[in-house]
Phi, psi and omega in degrees: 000307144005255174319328175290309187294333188274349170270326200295320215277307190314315181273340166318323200257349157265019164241359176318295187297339194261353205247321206261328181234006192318311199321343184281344193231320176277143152304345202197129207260337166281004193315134171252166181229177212233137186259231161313280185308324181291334178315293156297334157337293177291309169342268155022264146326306184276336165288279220306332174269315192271015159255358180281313191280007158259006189206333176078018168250130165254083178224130157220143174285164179291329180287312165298343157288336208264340169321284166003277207303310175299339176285319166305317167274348163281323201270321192291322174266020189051043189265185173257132191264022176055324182143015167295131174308112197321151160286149162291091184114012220253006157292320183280324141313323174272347158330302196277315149013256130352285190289329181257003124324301153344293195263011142242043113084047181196155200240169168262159156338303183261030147271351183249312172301346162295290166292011188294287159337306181262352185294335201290155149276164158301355175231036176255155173278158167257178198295115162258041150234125193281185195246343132328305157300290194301303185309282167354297232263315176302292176301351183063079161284146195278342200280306196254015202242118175322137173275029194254313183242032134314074183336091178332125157330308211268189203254147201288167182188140180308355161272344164282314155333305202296313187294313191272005151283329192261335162284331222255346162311310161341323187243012161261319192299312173286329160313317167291302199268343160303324190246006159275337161297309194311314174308317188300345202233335166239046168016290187312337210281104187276343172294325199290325183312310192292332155296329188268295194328318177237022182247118338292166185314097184231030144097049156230094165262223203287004172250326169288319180281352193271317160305308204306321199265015144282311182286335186268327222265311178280329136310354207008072167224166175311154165298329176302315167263024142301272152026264168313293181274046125284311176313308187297316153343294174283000182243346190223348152323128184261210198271009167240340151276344171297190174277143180274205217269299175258055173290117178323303194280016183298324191292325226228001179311327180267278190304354153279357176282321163335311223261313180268354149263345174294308180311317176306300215294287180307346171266347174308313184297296193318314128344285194292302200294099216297333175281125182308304209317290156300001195273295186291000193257333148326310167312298180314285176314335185276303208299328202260005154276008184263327195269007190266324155007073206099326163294124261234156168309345218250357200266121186339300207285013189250340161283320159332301193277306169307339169273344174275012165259299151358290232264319194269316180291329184277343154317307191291323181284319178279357157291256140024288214278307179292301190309321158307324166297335188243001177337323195276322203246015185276342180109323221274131167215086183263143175031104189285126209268178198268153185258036178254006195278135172316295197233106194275333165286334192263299196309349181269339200269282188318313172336267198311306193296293219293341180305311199287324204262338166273348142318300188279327162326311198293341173296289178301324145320011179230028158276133179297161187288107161343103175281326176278073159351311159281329162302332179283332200271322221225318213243304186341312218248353158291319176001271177314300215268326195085217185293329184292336176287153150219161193302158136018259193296305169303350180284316144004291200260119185286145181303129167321107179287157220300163161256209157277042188217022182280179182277133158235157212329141182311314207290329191280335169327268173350290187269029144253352174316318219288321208291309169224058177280101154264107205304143188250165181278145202279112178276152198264152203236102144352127202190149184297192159273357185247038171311333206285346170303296174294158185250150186215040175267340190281245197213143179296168171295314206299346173314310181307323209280341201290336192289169186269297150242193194279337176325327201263342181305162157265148202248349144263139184209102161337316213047150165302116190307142212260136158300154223198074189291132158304152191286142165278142180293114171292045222294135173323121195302125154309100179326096155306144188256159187288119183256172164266119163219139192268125190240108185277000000 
């Protein structure tokens, strides 16, 4: 328990110091950090885009992330890898990484432990913490991992079950509101978008995010300000500047409008309110009436969301106290407002709550690590949503496009239908005296019925060569033989 506490103490302060002096190594004082789980996530993600462009499936198994997630953390830390088995692909995986850290504009736990080093003053500890703890801490070690997300021992049973339902709503729920701050303070962070977006429902599943990220993608910008100016576009664009009719995302216009009005309104608190403190707790409170919304006292996620509102406001009040107490020496000045900005008390006023929400963000990147791996990857994102939720990797992933298995053109249907159409024996039918009228060159009904529909028919049918009765032979009158007859 020491020792736990003294990596917990270790690591607070390395991220204090990296909160505090970034500005000196980042372009942007907003940088967020990505913690164990997110960490894997992106992982995740980034095999799965290096086997679609070696293989053309955006897929990877669990078992090769997780080769992956240790290779990562040994090459990231300088570690030695013992004879662990390489990942497959895995320069083009830490490529990929990279690159989506990068363009959303956040770092990881050992990007921060790393610069740590050139970041410290002279009156900073020097590194208590090895690269061994962190790798421990990271890999989810039985030692540094909370016992609460310990996998019950005995054989499942329904109060255990009920327990690791109730943890992992917990942890999807406290995750949703970690990432509507992530937005308010990183725009660029396209994983907090991907949390947010349809929490709470707002029926943009998996083909509106498949647009979104197609639109963000043509654009090269974040999903947020994808997000954002197409709505505005279509709400204040005028009929030459809007998006056109057959803009994908014209079908999803109302729940992304839900969505970009939920946000205006937090960042509205977020500006204005000039106490960081109440700023956040305003905040707190919206977010957890958009998701309570509809829900009933008895539903897991709505006892989840009160106690994660709890728990975070008084987190936001003991932030709150400190930062104040230490205002002259902390350093943190994120996004300075510009000096063309409208209203100079609320943009000076938003300074502070964003100094209290990247604090507490940076607190939470310091939660031990999810042990069960496959629940975090595959299950995590049914929680909220039910049957509307998918996984990760499938929100990810564009619906497959038609292939070469597509219906071809009706006429070869037809004639291959036709191909294997067998003539049946014809039965013989009773018929009127006036049989010799019909023709029996067209296609019987059962022939017709044969087609998979009527649709398959052929839409020329020859007719039948018109019959050509022979003339009659006039045969020559017969002798009657001579008879007697009497007439009375």
């Amino acid at each position: 328990m020491g020792t736990k506490r003294t990596m917990e103490g270790s690591l607070k302060t390395v991220v204090r110091v990296f909160r505090r002096e970034c500005h000196r190594l980042l372009d942007s004082e907003r940088t967020t950090v990505h913690g164990a789980d997110d960490m894997l996530m992106v992982l995740q993600l980034a095999a799965a885009e290096v086997c679609k462009q070696e293989r053309g499936d955006f897929s990877v198994a669990l078992s090769d992330v997780l080769v992956a997630w240790k290779c990562l953390l040994l090459d990231k830390l300088h570690l030695s890898h013992d004879g662990s088995p390489l990942s497959e692909n895995y320069d083009l995986i830490r490529k990929e990484y990279d690159s989506f850290l990068k363009r959303t504009n956040t770092v990881d736990l050992i990007d921060v432990y790393n610069m740590y080093k050139q970041l410290r003053r002279d009156e900073d500890p020097e590194d208590s913490l090895t690269a061994m703890q962190l790798f421990e801490f990271l890999y989810g070690n039985a030692e540094a991992v909370e016992v609460t997300e310990l996998t019950p021992p005995c054989p499942a049973t329904p109060s255990n079950r009920a327990h690791r339902c109730s943890s992992q709503v917990r942890r999807v729920v406290r995750r949703v509101f970690c990432s509507y701050l992530g937005l308010l303070v990183n725009s660029k962070n396209d994983l907090a978008l991907v949390h947010t977006l349809n929490a709470p429902s707002r029926s943009l599943g998996h083909r509106a995010f498949t647009d979104l990220k197609h639109a963000a993608h043509d654009s090269s910008t974040s999903l947020f300000l994808a997000v954002t100016s197409f709505v505005r576009a279509v709400q204040l664009g005028g009929k030459g500047y809007a998006p056109p009719q057959s803009d994908p995302l014209r079908k999803h216009m109302k729940g992304l409008s839900q969505f970009v009005h939920f946000t205006d309104q937090l960042e509205e608190i977020l500006g204005e309110c000039p106490d960081s403190s109440v700023a956040g707790c305003r905040i707190m409170s919206g977010i957890r009436a958009a998701l309570l919304k509809g829900l009933s006292n008895g539903d897991p996620v709505y006892a989840a969301a009160e106690d994660t509102v709890k728990q975070l406001k008084e987190r936001i009040g003991q932030i709150h106290t400190t930062l104040k107490e230490s205002a002259s020496s902390t350093g943190i000045s994120p996004a300075r407002p510009k000096a063309y900005a409208i209203n100079h008390a609320t943009a000076y006023g938003g300074r502070e709550s964003v100094k209290l929400l990247l604090t507490l963000l940076d607190e939470e990147a310091l939660a031990p690590p999810c042990r069960n791996k496959a629940e975090l990857l595959t299950e995590d994102q049914t929680v909220l949503n039910g049957t509307e939720g998918v996984c990760l990797l499938f929100l990810y992933k564009s619906p497959e496009a038609p292939s070469g298995l597509s219906p071809q053109p009706l006429q070869n249907r037809v004639q291959s239908q036709q191909g294997h159409v067998k003539p049946k024996a014809r039965e013989r039918v009773i018929r009127s005296q006036f049989a010799c009228t019909y023709q029996d060159d067209g296609l019987p009904l059962n022939r017709i019925l044969e087609f998979p529909s009527s649709s398959q028919l052929p839409t020329c049918v020859h007719p039948a060569p018109k019959r050509t009765s022979p003339s009659p032979v006039i045969a020559p009158p017969e002798e009657e033989p001579e008879t007697t007859s009497t007439f009375v």
